[in-house]
């Protein structure tokens, strides 16, 4: 069955880039005629997003992380993204740049932005992401959905969502987030700081899980965290500290250094599309003693949030750094010294939220 | 060299919070924190002020000999240039006259040598995931001679 054609996509302009996007769409249409089509609806950042899959492989691997955001509302979507691969559908790759992979930089990315069409091509894993902002249309192609890198399975269409949500005042950030329906915390830090430990320790606790690696934030009308993915990534050695999560860890390739856990599969009621932001937390691994909350400087919080976000956004939207600075200025910032027992982490965060509510927080 | 001027490198973005500046070098992945006096010097650089204008501005706000202040400013600018955070702007007109007004006599704080903290933990991301900008001639033409 072919997916319904969006009438807006018939508008072929003289622009070379939008014409190229038309060719990408044609490739998807061919793929959808040769494979099963899946139509899934989500609310991401409060917006109606439609994911159209051609082929079972892409559908199976790229929907788990969005499970907590799925909706039965099949009304007009605000954004439609088409996802497929060549291996499953038998349809060749869409036109991509004739570039050679960097042998010493397998993650090399080729980036295009003409103001309307934004695209990223990664020749290493053979993944292409395209967004046409004028038509609210996106495309995500990979050569073989069965071999999508674990980080893309955990956080698919990240660049597409970054730009599309960013145009709507919702800034993607590198951080985790946990909390309650009436408010939670954004957890920020460089790789190795304990950010994932804090987020994943909260899965199955009294706190709701909004994300581990990438979430989104908005400032108006009040600071708010928006969940993008229910995934979390665990290094194999680190997984031993989370016996509750171990049965749920997915390993794409035994050679990968991390597995992926989808929090919605561990605790469907324990995930959330988002909450008001009450505080920023900057964790620090101590490894012994009690887990403790301390006051942190705002410059430390900005340094923990912005560089890793900016550098991983490939390429950041103008104003992203200023948005993060305003976010840090809008809520209190705390350090979290991580002690020996990971189960203490959600307790300390919960206590902080209680103290923020009753005005006794440091 | 009081007449020398510097400006922020085009590959650097920065924000100031609570008087301290956070800068990110997008080419190297390194990021930096400048303490308040350093952040104040940075605001002069953003206006392409000359070293002499920076020293004059700081001398009006801080207690310290002009020689010590100039030495500290030269030291910081040399360090910032070494980190590719600033580049020479000789020949450009600055706008130092828009700098903060001088504090009244008696309100000046003691001058302290500015400190620049450098963080390199994000370098690997640039090396592992270098971003290549596609040439304006269009997709799919790779930028001439460039793989980052």
mmCIF file of C-alpha atoms in Angstrom, chain A residues 54-281:
data_model
loop_
_atom_site.group_PDB
_atom_site.id
_atom_site.type_symbol
_atom_site.label_atom_id
_atom_site.label_comp_id
_atom_site.label_asym_id
_atom_site.label_seq_id
_atom_site.Cartn_x
_atom_site.Cartn_y
_atom_site.Cartn_z
ATOM 1 C CA UNK A 54 8.489 1.925 4.443
ATOM 2 C CA UNK A 55 9.617 -1.537 5.434
ATOM 3 C CA UNK A 56 9.353 -3.469 8.683
ATOM 4 C CA UNK A 57 13.008 -3.182 9.703
ATOM 5 C CA UNK A 58 13.076 0.600 10.043
ATOM 6 C CA UNK A 59 9.685 0.490 11.737
ATOM 7 C CA UNK A 60 10.767 -2.088 14.319
ATOM 8 C CA UNK A 61 14.064 -0.446 15.163
ATOM 9 C CA UNK A 62 13.114 3.200 15.219
ATOM 10 C CA UNK A 63 9.762 3.285 17.035
ATOM 11 C CA UNK A 64 10.714 1.803 20.406
ATOM 12 C CA UNK A 65 12.281 5.035 21.605
ATOM 13 C CA UNK A 66 9.127 7.046 20.805
ATOM 14 C CA UNK A 67 6.669 4.606 22.438
ATOM 15 C CA UNK A 68 5.928 6.902 25.384
ATOM 16 C CA UNK A 69 4.911 9.728 23.028
ATOM 17 C CA UNK A 70 2.562 7.762 20.776
ATOM 18 C CA UNK A 71 -0.963 9.045 20.261
ATOM 19 C CA UNK A 72 -4.089 7.662 18.658
ATOM 20 C CA UNK A 73 -4.946 11.090 17.302
ATOM 21 C CA UNK A 74 -4.753 10.733 13.507
ATOM 22 C CA UNK A 75 -5.564 14.343 12.713
ATOM 23 C CA UNK A 76 -3.487 16.563 10.472
ATOM 24 C CA UNK A 77 0.174 16.255 11.493
ATOM 25 C CA UNK A 78 2.367 19.309 11.854
ATOM 26 C CA UNK A 79 5.479 17.420 10.738
ATOM 27 C CA UNK A 80 5.712 14.243 8.651
ATOM 28 C CA UNK A 81 8.949 12.279 8.504
ATOM 29 C CA UNK A 82 9.447 9.398 6.095
ATOM 30 C CA UNK A 83 11.811 6.627 7.175
ATOM 31 C CA UNK A 84 13.138 3.687 5.184
ATOM 32 C CA UNK A 85 16.177 1.698 4.206
ATOM 33 C CA UNK A 86 17.452 0.204 0.970
ATOM 34 C CA UNK A 87 18.275 -3.278 2.209
ATOM 35 C CA UNK A 88 14.709 -4.051 3.268
ATOM 36 C CA UNK A 89 12.834 -2.243 0.523
ATOM 37 C CA UNK A 90 15.168 -3.185 -2.313
ATOM 38 C CA UNK A 91 15.186 0.402 -3.531
ATOM 39 C CA UNK A 92 18.535 2.094 -4.047
ATOM 40 C CA UNK A 93 19.798 5.029 -2.035
ATOM 41 C CA UNK A 94 18.400 8.493 -2.602
ATOM 42 C CA UNK A 95 20.859 10.886 -4.253
ATOM 43 C CA UNK A 96 23.642 11.554 -1.770
ATOM 44 C CA UNK A 97 26.919 13.418 -2.171
ATOM 45 C CA UNK A 98 29.640 11.451 -3.977
ATOM 46 C CA UNK A 99 32.004 11.654 -0.996
ATOM 47 C CA UNK A 100 34.467 9.137 0.263
ATOM 48 C CA UNK A 101 34.175 8.129 3.936
ATOM 49 C CA UNK A 102 36.893 9.517 6.148
ATOM 50 C CA UNK A 103 38.872 6.450 7.138
ATOM 51 C CA UNK A 104 40.023 7.990 10.384
ATOM 52 C CA UNK A 105 36.745 9.719 11.185
ATOM 53 C CA UNK A 106 33.945 7.207 10.737
ATOM 54 C CA UNK A 107 31.435 9.632 12.167
ATOM 55 C CA UNK A 108 32.204 12.354 9.623
ATOM 56 C CA UNK A 109 29.101 14.344 8.716
ATOM 57 C CA UNK A 110 28.333 16.367 5.594
ATOM 58 C CA UNK A 111 26.022 19.191 6.452
ATOM 59 C CA UNK A 112 23.823 21.333 4.220
ATOM 60 C CA UNK A 113 21.660 24.311 5.130
ATOM 61 C CA UNK A 114 20.233 26.701 2.572
ATOM 62 C CA UNK A 115 17.803 28.255 4.998
ATOM 63 C CA UNK A 116 14.961 25.988 3.930
ATOM 64 C CA UNK A 117 16.490 22.558 3.289
ATOM 65 C CA UNK A 118 18.673 21.171 6.062
ATOM 66 C CA UNK A 119 20.435 17.864 5.624
ATOM 67 C CA UNK A 120 23.098 15.717 7.188
ATOM 68 C CA UNK A 121 24.745 12.787 5.476
ATOM 69 C CA UNK A 122 26.998 10.334 7.296
ATOM 70 C CA UNK A 123 28.878 8.202 4.783
ATOM 71 C CA UNK A 124 30.235 5.865 7.466
ATOM 72 C CA UNK A 125 26.980 4.361 8.721
ATOM 73 C CA UNK A 126 25.264 5.472 5.469
ATOM 74 C CA UNK A 127 22.535 7.571 7.060
ATOM 75 C CA UNK A 128 20.838 10.596 5.500
ATOM 76 C CA UNK A 129 18.548 13.062 7.282
ATOM 77 C CA UNK A 130 16.724 15.820 5.405
ATOM 78 C CA UNK A 131 14.286 18.476 6.553
ATOM 79 C CA UNK A 132 12.289 20.802 4.309
ATOM 80 C CA UNK A 133 11.182 23.489 6.733
ATOM 81 C CA UNK A 134 8.835 25.101 4.246
ATOM 82 C CA UNK A 135 6.867 21.910 3.669
ATOM 83 C CA UNK A 136 7.203 20.549 7.242
ATOM 84 C CA UNK A 137 8.560 17.360 5.683
ATOM 85 C CA UNK A 138 11.495 15.195 6.676
ATOM 86 C CA UNK A 139 13.228 12.123 5.366
ATOM 87 C CA UNK A 140 15.457 9.635 7.119
ATOM 88 C CA UNK A 141 17.158 7.025 4.982
ATOM 89 C CA UNK A 142 19.728 4.435 5.923
ATOM 90 C CA UNK A 143 21.333 1.735 3.837
ATOM 91 C CA UNK A 144 20.367 -1.102 6.163
ATOM 92 C CA UNK A 145 17.967 -0.666 9.078
ATOM 93 C CA UNK A 146 19.295 -3.872 10.650
ATOM 94 C CA UNK A 147 22.688 -2.233 11.131
ATOM 95 C CA UNK A 148 21.616 1.250 12.229
ATOM 96 C CA UNK A 149 24.161 2.245 14.901
ATOM 97 C CA UNK A 150 22.839 1.905 18.429
ATOM 98 C CA UNK A 151 23.068 5.642 18.993
ATOM 99 C CA UNK A 152 20.755 6.292 16.039
ATOM 100 C CA UNK A 153 18.307 3.637 17.202
ATOM 101 C CA UNK A 154 18.282 5.309 20.600
ATOM 102 C CA UNK A 155 17.830 8.831 19.182
ATOM 103 C CA UNK A 156 16.618 8.720 15.565
ATOM 104 C CA UNK A 157 15.839 11.780 13.397
ATOM 105 C CA UNK A 158 17.654 13.865 15.968
ATOM 106 C CA UNK A 159 18.858 16.500 13.495
ATOM 107 C CA UNK A 160 15.404 16.741 11.912
ATOM 108 C CA UNK A 161 13.761 17.302 15.290
ATOM 109 C CA UNK A 162 16.519 19.693 16.358
ATOM 110 C CA UNK A 163 15.809 22.046 13.458
ATOM 111 C CA UNK A 164 12.044 21.642 13.267
ATOM 112 C CA UNK A 165 11.395 22.015 16.988
ATOM 113 C CA UNK A 166 14.075 24.703 17.198
ATOM 114 C CA UNK A 167 12.109 26.839 14.767
ATOM 115 C CA UNK A 168 9.242 26.578 17.267
ATOM 116 C CA UNK A 169 11.193 27.739 20.297
ATOM 117 C CA UNK A 170 12.050 24.239 21.531
ATOM 118 C CA UNK A 171 15.790 23.777 21.897
ATOM 119 C CA UNK A 172 17.330 20.326 21.868
ATOM 120 C CA UNK A 173 19.968 19.879 24.564
ATOM 121 C CA UNK A 174 22.421 17.231 25.654
ATOM 122 C CA UNK A 175 21.038 16.220 28.991
ATOM 123 C CA UNK A 176 18.820 13.881 30.915
ATOM 124 C CA UNK A 177 15.625 14.763 32.721
ATOM 125 C CA UNK A 178 13.599 13.184 35.505
ATOM 126 C CA UNK A 179 10.892 14.510 37.757
ATOM 127 C CA UNK A 180 7.217 14.564 38.517
ATOM 128 C CA UNK A 181 4.208 15.709 36.560
ATOM 129 C CA UNK A 182 4.348 19.087 38.289
ATOM 130 C CA UNK A 183 8.067 19.619 37.853
ATOM 131 C CA UNK A 184 11.449 18.045 37.392
ATOM 132 C CA UNK A 185 15.129 18.577 36.817
ATOM 133 C CA UNK A 186 17.438 18.775 33.837
ATOM 134 C CA UNK A 187 20.635 16.805 34.363
ATOM 135 C CA UNK A 188 23.634 18.175 32.484
ATOM 136 C CA UNK A 189 27.262 17.232 32.131
ATOM 137 C CA UNK A 190 29.945 15.960 29.821
ATOM 138 C CA UNK A 191 30.244 12.267 29.033
ATOM 139 C CA UNK A 192 31.442 10.478 32.142
ATOM 140 C CA UNK A 193 30.025 12.989 34.591
ATOM 141 C CA UNK A 194 27.292 10.664 35.852
ATOM 142 C CA UNK A 195 24.461 12.172 33.860
ATOM 143 C CA UNK A 196 23.225 8.810 32.562
ATOM 144 C CA UNK A 197 23.643 7.258 35.988
ATOM 145 C CA UNK A 198 21.307 9.877 37.439
ATOM 146 C CA UNK A 199 18.696 9.465 34.721
ATOM 147 C CA UNK A 200 18.704 5.677 34.574
ATOM 148 C CA UNK A 201 18.781 5.285 38.354
ATOM 149 C CA UNK A 202 15.396 7.000 38.346
ATOM 150 C CA UNK A 203 13.742 4.463 36.033
ATOM 151 C CA UNK A 204 11.258 2.528 38.125
ATOM 152 C CA UNK A 205 11.527 4.979 41.038
ATOM 153 C CA UNK A 206 8.871 7.457 42.121
ATOM 154 C CA UNK A 207 10.281 9.871 39.530
ATOM 155 C CA UNK A 208 9.178 9.983 35.904
ATOM 156 C CA UNK A 209 11.764 9.520 33.154
ATOM 157 C CA UNK A 210 11.955 12.036 30.306
ATOM 158 C CA UNK A 211 15.326 11.169 28.812
ATOM 159 C CA UNK A 212 18.948 10.285 29.274
ATOM 160 C CA UNK A 213 21.021 11.834 26.506
ATOM 161 C CA UNK A 214 18.845 14.254 24.534
ATOM 162 C CA UNK A 215 15.793 16.165 25.659
ATOM 163 C CA UNK A 216 14.396 19.522 24.567
ATOM 164 C CA UNK A 217 13.657 22.661 26.529
ATOM 165 C CA UNK A 218 11.509 25.718 26.003
ATOM 166 C CA UNK A 219 11.424 28.977 27.926
ATOM 167 C CA UNK A 220 7.948 30.308 27.285
ATOM 168 C CA UNK A 221 5.546 30.633 28.964
ATOM 169 C CA UNK A 222 7.649 28.931 31.653
ATOM 170 C CA UNK A 223 10.787 26.789 31.488
ATOM 171 C CA UNK A 224 9.785 23.304 30.427
ATOM 172 C CA UNK A 225 11.467 20.005 29.561
ATOM 173 C CA UNK A 226 10.145 18.025 26.590
ATOM 174 C CA UNK A 227 10.963 14.362 26.232
ATOM 175 C CA UNK A 228 12.203 13.264 22.820
ATOM 176 C CA UNK A 229 13.199 9.649 23.488
ATOM 177 C CA UNK A 230 12.593 7.097 26.209
ATOM 178 C CA UNK A 231 15.950 5.455 25.541
ATOM 179 C CA UNK A 232 19.022 5.379 27.735
ATOM 180 C CA UNK A 233 22.459 4.090 26.907
ATOM 181 C CA UNK A 234 24.434 1.889 29.289
ATOM 182 C CA UNK A 235 28.044 0.845 29.066
ATOM 183 C CA UNK A 236 28.278 -2.903 29.562
ATOM 184 C CA UNK A 237 30.310 -2.658 32.775
ATOM 185 C CA UNK A 238 28.082 0.081 34.099
ATOM 186 C CA UNK A 239 24.934 -1.982 33.515
ATOM 187 C CA UNK A 240 25.885 -4.126 36.526
ATOM 188 C CA UNK A 241 24.905 -1.221 38.780
ATOM 189 C CA UNK A 242 21.338 -1.416 37.417
ATOM 190 C CA UNK A 243 20.111 -4.997 37.960
ATOM 191 C CA UNK A 244 16.530 -3.811 37.482
ATOM 192 C CA UNK A 245 17.364 -2.661 33.938
ATOM 193 C CA UNK A 246 19.599 -5.514 32.812
ATOM 194 C CA UNK A 247 16.807 -7.747 31.416
ATOM 195 C CA UNK A 248 15.705 -4.851 29.208
ATOM 196 C CA UNK A 249 19.052 -3.848 27.674
ATOM 197 C CA UNK A 250 19.170 -4.220 23.867
ATOM 198 C CA UNK A 251 22.520 -4.846 22.248
ATOM 199 C CA UNK A 252 22.659 -4.117 18.530
ATOM 200 C CA UNK A 253 26.191 -5.303 17.964
ATOM 201 C CA UNK A 254 28.302 -7.209 20.528
ATOM 202 C CA UNK A 255 31.207 -4.996 19.495
ATOM 203 C CA UNK A 256 29.348 -1.870 20.651
ATOM 204 C CA UNK A 257 30.509 -0.442 23.944
ATOM 205 C CA UNK A 258 26.943 0.309 25.023
ATOM 206 C CA UNK A 259 23.512 -1.240 25.036
ATOM 207 C CA UNK A 260 20.216 0.618 24.897
ATOM 208 C CA UNK A 261 17.359 0.391 27.364
ATOM 209 C CA UNK A 262 13.934 1.795 26.554
ATOM 210 C CA UNK A 263 12.418 3.081 29.785
ATOM 211 C CA UNK A 264 8.874 2.708 28.465
ATOM 212 C CA UNK A 265 9.457 -1.046 28.220
ATOM 213 C CA UNK A 266 10.684 -1.176 31.828
ATOM 214 C CA UNK A 267 7.897 0.958 33.273
ATOM 215 C CA UNK A 268 5.230 2.279 30.871
ATOM 216 C CA UNK A 269 3.756 4.466 33.620
ATOM 217 C CA UNK A 270 7.178 5.748 34.570
ATOM 218 C CA UNK A 271 7.853 7.840 31.471
ATOM 219 C CA UNK A 272 6.563 11.285 30.633
ATOM 220 C CA UNK A 273 6.292 13.636 27.645
ATOM 221 C CA UNK A 274 7.684 16.399 29.842
ATOM 222 C CA UNK A 275 7.214 18.655 32.820
ATOM 223 C CA UNK A 276 7.916 22.167 34.089
ATOM 224 C CA UNK A 277 11.611 22.681 34.779
ATOM 225 C CA UNK A 278 12.382 23.362 38.442
ATOM 226 C CA UNK A 279 16.178 23.047 38.628
ATOM 227 C CA UNK A 280 19.373 22.175 36.793
ATOM 228 C CA UNK A 281 21.528 19.399 38.232
#
